[in-house]
């Protein structure tokens, strides 16, 4: 597929058919992420593939447990908000359970060029945090890898959806990963997950985009 056709075809797919994805195709998707660009070629990403119902259900349970922990505390002051949050989780986990494959992505901080020099020159904590976490190059790297994955999936005929709505259970998801795989590299935290599968035969709608003139400026 021509590159522009490919990026125009990609959309978030939230309903999938039952059929799974062969591991050779999952590997192609992961390989697309592997070759993504990253600041200082840091490759500060690690990917964990769940392609069994059992493991995807386990992930959903971890998210649901964390949601209940938060909702139970929230309920004391605001019952309505707690129930809304519970419902949000129920819908979200139902949607994840519907996916035959989920890839969990961990990332690591990346301190940008100039950080150590600014620190030595006496910059304040606020200035250093602004440099590291506003433009956040570490997360820009993750974004590049995720976009490579979703485009590779589209090219192979699969749908995908990039998701950060479970990030409140990030620590628990990392613990699950460690428990299941023995992963023990220091400094990695949960950044997002992506679901994959063959798109269901329903209409998949994407929201409208802003016009070019609303977001772009030629600086003359
Ligand atoms: C960083 C990121 C986080 C996202 N998180 C979620 C999410 O938690 N739940 C969800 O349903 N969609 C999520 N999406 C998908 C967006 O809603 C979607 O990309 C956007 O609405 C545009 O629609 P399209 O992807 O179909 O073009 C996320 C997308 C990105 C890039």
Coordinates of C-alpha atoms and ligand atoms in Angstrom, one line a residue:
X1 CA 0.0 0.0 0.0
X2 CA 1.2 3.5 -0.8
X3 CA 2.3 5.2 2.4
X4 CA -0.3 8.0 2.3
X5 CA -3.0 5.5 1.6
X6 CA -1.9 3.5 4.6
X7 CA -1.9 6.4 7.0
X8 CA -5.3 7.5 5.7
X9 CA -6.7 4.0 6.1
X10 CA -5.6 3.6 9.7
X11 CA -8.3 4.2 12.3
X12 CA -9.0 3.1 15.8
X13 CA -10.7 -0.3 15.8
X14 CA -12.5 -1.3 18.9
X15 CA -14.5 -4.3 17.7
X16 CA -12.8 -7.4 16.4
X17 CA -13.7 -10.8 15.0
X18 CA -13.0 -13.9 17.1
X19 CA -10.0 -15.0 15.0
X20 CA -6.5 -14.5 16.4
X21 CA -3.4 -13.2 14.8
X22 CA -0.6 -15.6 13.8
X23 CA 2.6 -15.0 15.7
X24 CA 4.6 -14.4 12.5
X25 CA 2.3 -11.3 11.9
X26 CA 2.6 -10.2 15.6
X27 CA 6.4 -10.4 15.1
X28 CA 6.1 -8.2 12.0
X29 CA 4.2 -5.6 14.0
X30 CA 6.8 -5.7 16.8
X31 CA 9.5 -5.4 14.2
X32 CA 8.0 -2.2 12.9
X33 CA 8.1 -0.8 16.5
X34 CA 11.7 -2.1 16.9
X35 CA 13.0 0.1 14.0
X36 CA 11.2 3.3 15.1
X37 CA 13.3 6.4 15.6
X38 CA 14.2 7.4 19.2
X39 CA 16.2 10.3 20.7
X40 CA 19.9 9.3 21.0
X41 CA 18.7 5.9 19.6
X42 CA 17.7 5.1 23.2
X43 CA 15.0 2.5 22.3
X44 CA 13.5 3.1 25.7
X45 CA 10.6 0.7 25.0
X46 CA 9.8 -2.9 26.0
X47 CA 6.8 -4.8 24.5
X48 CA 4.8 -7.6 26.1
X49 CA 2.4 -9.6 24.0
X50 CA -0.7 -11.1 25.4
X51 CA -2.3 -13.4 22.8
X52 CA -4.3 -15.8 24.9
X53 CA -7.7 -15.3 26.5
X54 CA -6.3 -16.3 29.8
X55 CA -3.7 -13.6 29.9
X56 CA -6.0 -10.9 28.5
X57 CA -8.5 -11.8 31.2
X58 CA -5.8 -11.6 33.8
X59 CA -4.9 -8.1 32.6
X60 CA -8.5 -7.0 32.8
X61 CA -8.8 -8.3 36.3
X62 CA -5.8 -6.3 37.4
X63 CA -7.3 -3.2 35.9
X64 CA -10.7 -3.9 37.4
X65 CA -9.2 -4.5 40.9
X66 CA -7.4 -1.2 40.7
X67 CA -10.5 0.5 39.5
X68 CA -12.4 -0.9 42.5
X69 CA -9.7 0.2 44.9
X70 CA -10.0 3.8 43.6
X71 CA -13.8 3.7 43.3
X72 CA -14.2 2.5 46.9
X73 CA -12.3 5.5 48.2
X74 CA -14.0 7.9 45.9
X75 CA -17.4 6.6 47.0
X76 CA -17.0 8.1 50.4
X77 CA -17.2 11.6 49.0
X78 CA -18.9 11.2 45.6
X79 CA -20.9 8.1 45.0
X80 CA -22.0 9.1 41.5
X81 CA -18.4 9.7 40.4
X82 CA -17.4 6.4 41.8
X83 CA -20.1 4.5 39.9
X84 CA -19.2 6.4 36.7
X85 CA -15.6 5.3 37.1
X86 CA -16.7 1.7 37.7
X87 CA -18.9 1.8 34.6
X88 CA -16.0 3.3 32.6
X89 CA -13.8 0.4 33.6
X90 CA -16.4 -2.2 32.8
X91 CA -16.8 -0.9 29.3
X92 CA -13.1 -0.6 28.8
X93 CA -12.3 -4.1 30.0
X94 CA -15.1 -5.6 27.9
X95 CA -13.6 -3.9 24.9
X96 CA -10.1 -5.3 25.8
X97 CA -11.5 -8.8 26.3
X98 CA -12.9 -8.6 22.7
X99 CA -9.4 -8.3 21.3
X100 CA -7.4 -11.4 20.4
X101 CA -4.1 -9.6 21.0
X102 CA -2.9 -6.9 23.3
X103 CA 0.6 -5.4 23.4
X104 CA 1.6 -3.7 26.7
X105 CA 4.3 -1.1 26.3
X106 CA 6.7 -0.1 29.0
X107 CA 8.9 3.0 28.7
X108 CA 11.7 4.6 30.5
X109 CA 12.6 8.3 31.1
X110 CA 15.0 9.9 28.8
X111 CA 16.7 13.1 30.0
X112 CA 17.1 15.4 27.0
X113 CA 20.2 17.1 25.7
X114 CA 21.1 20.1 27.9
X115 CA 19.5 18.5 31.0
X116 CA 22.8 17.7 32.8
X117 CA 24.4 21.0 31.6
X118 CA 21.4 23.0 32.9
X119 CA 21.5 21.1 36.2
X120 CA 25.3 21.8 36.6
X121 CA 24.7 25.5 35.7
X122 CA 22.3 25.8 38.7
X123 CA 18.9 25.5 37.0
X124 CA 15.9 25.0 39.3
X125 CA 14.0 21.8 39.7
X126 CA 11.1 23.5 38.0
X127 CA 13.2 24.4 34.9
X128 CA 14.7 20.9 34.8
X129 CA 11.2 19.3 35.0
X130 CA 9.9 21.6 32.3
X131 CA 12.7 20.5 29.9
X132 CA 12.3 16.8 30.7
X133 CA 8.6 16.4 31.1
X134 CA 6.8 19.0 29.1
X135 CA 8.2 18.1 25.6
X136 CA 9.0 14.7 27.2
X137 CA 11.3 13.1 24.5
X138 CA 11.1 9.8 26.3
X139 CA 7.4 9.6 25.5
X140 CA 7.9 11.0 22.0
X141 CA 10.0 7.8 21.4
X142 CA 7.2 5.6 22.6
X143 CA 4.7 7.5 20.4
X144 CA 6.9 6.8 17.3
X145 CA 7.1 3.1 18.2
X146 CA 3.3 2.8 18.7
X147 CA 2.6 4.6 15.4
X148 CA 4.9 2.2 13.6
X149 CA 3.0 -0.7 15.2
X150 CA -0.5 0.6 14.3
X151 CA 0.6 1.3 10.7
X152 CA 2.2 -2.1 10.3
X153 CA -1.0 -3.7 11.6
X154 CA -3.1 -1.7 9.1
X155 CA -0.8 -2.8 6.3
X156 CA -1.2 -6.5 7.3
X157 CA -5.0 -6.0 7.3
X158 CA -5.5 -5.8 11.0
X159 CA -7.2 -3.2 13.1
X160 CA -5.7 -1.7 16.3
X161 CA -6.5 0.7 19.0
X162 CA -4.0 2.7 21.1
X163 CA -5.1 3.0 24.7
X164 CA -4.1 4.9 27.7
X165 CA -7.3 4.6 29.8
X166 CA -5.9 1.8 31.9
X167 CA -2.8 3.8 32.9
X168 CA -4.1 4.4 36.4
X169 CA -3.4 0.6 36.9
X170 CA 0.2 1.1 35.5
X171 CA 2.1 -0.1 38.6
X172 CA -0.1 -3.2 38.9
X173 CA 0.3 -4.0 35.2
X174 CA 4.1 -3.8 35.6
X175 CA 3.9 -6.2 38.5
X176 CA 1.8 -8.6 36.4
X177 CA 4.4 -8.4 33.6
X178 CA 7.2 -9.1 36.1
X179 CA 5.4 -12.0 37.7
X180 CA 4.6 -13.6 34.3
X181 CA 7.9 -13.0 32.5
X182 CA 10.6 -12.3 35.2
X183 CA 11.3 -9.0 33.5
X184 CA 13.5 -7.0 35.9
X185 CA 15.1 -4.1 34.0
X186 CA 15.2 -1.0 36.2
X187 CA 13.3 2.2 35.6
X188 CA 10.5 1.0 33.2
X189 CA 7.0 2.1 33.8
X190 CA 3.7 1.4 32.0
X191 CA 2.9 3.8 29.2
X192 CA 0.1 2.4 27.1
X193 CA -1.4 -0.7 25.5
X194 CA -2.6 -1.5 22.0
X195 CA -5.3 -3.9 21.1
X196 CA -5.2 -5.8 17.7
X197 CA -7.4 -8.1 15.7
X198 CA -9.3 -8.5 12.5
X199 CA -11.9 -5.7 12.4
X200 CA -15.5 -6.9 13.0
X201 CA -18.0 -6.4 10.1
X202 CA -19.5 -3.2 11.6
X203 CA -19.0 0.5 10.8
X204 CA -15.9 1.8 12.5
X205 CA -16.2 5.6 12.9
X206 CA -13.4 8.0 13.4
X207 CA -13.9 11.6 14.6
X208 CA -13.3 14.5 12.3
X209 CA -10.0 16.3 12.3
X210 CA -9.2 20.0 12.6
X211 CA -8.4 21.8 9.3
X212 CA -4.8 22.4 8.3
X213 CA -5.3 26.1 8.7
X214 CA -6.3 25.6 12.4
X215 CA -3.2 23.8 13.4
X216 CA -0.4 24.8 11.0
X217 CA 1.5 28.0 10.4
X218 CA 4.0 28.9 7.8
X219 CA 6.5 31.1 9.5
X220 CA 7.4 33.8 6.9
Ligands
LIG1 C1 -2.0 8.3 23.1 C2 -3.4 7.8 22.8 C3 -4.2 7.3 23.7 C4 -5.5 6.8 23.4 N1 -6.3 6.3 24.4 C5 -7.5 5.8 24.1 C6 -8.3 5.2 25.1 O1 -7.9 5.0 26.2 N2 -9.5 4.7 24.7 C7 -10.0 4.8 23.5 O2 -11.1 4.3 23.2 N3 -9.2 5.3 22.5 C8 -8.0 5.8 22.8 N4 -7.2 6.4 21.8 C9 -7.7 6.5 20.4 C10 -8.2 7.9 20.1 O3 -9.4 8.1 20.7 C11 -8.3 8.0 18.5 O4 -7.1 7.8 18.0 C12 -8.9 9.4 18.1 O5 -10.2 9.5 18.6 C13 -8.9 9.5 16.6 O6 -9.7 8.4 16.0 P1 -9.0 7.4 14.9 O7 -7.8 6.7 15.6 O8 -10.1 6.4 14.6 O9 -8.5 8.2 13.7 C14 -6.0 6.9 22.1 C15 -5.1 7.4 21.1 C16 -3.8 7.8 21.4 C17 -2.9 8.3 20.3

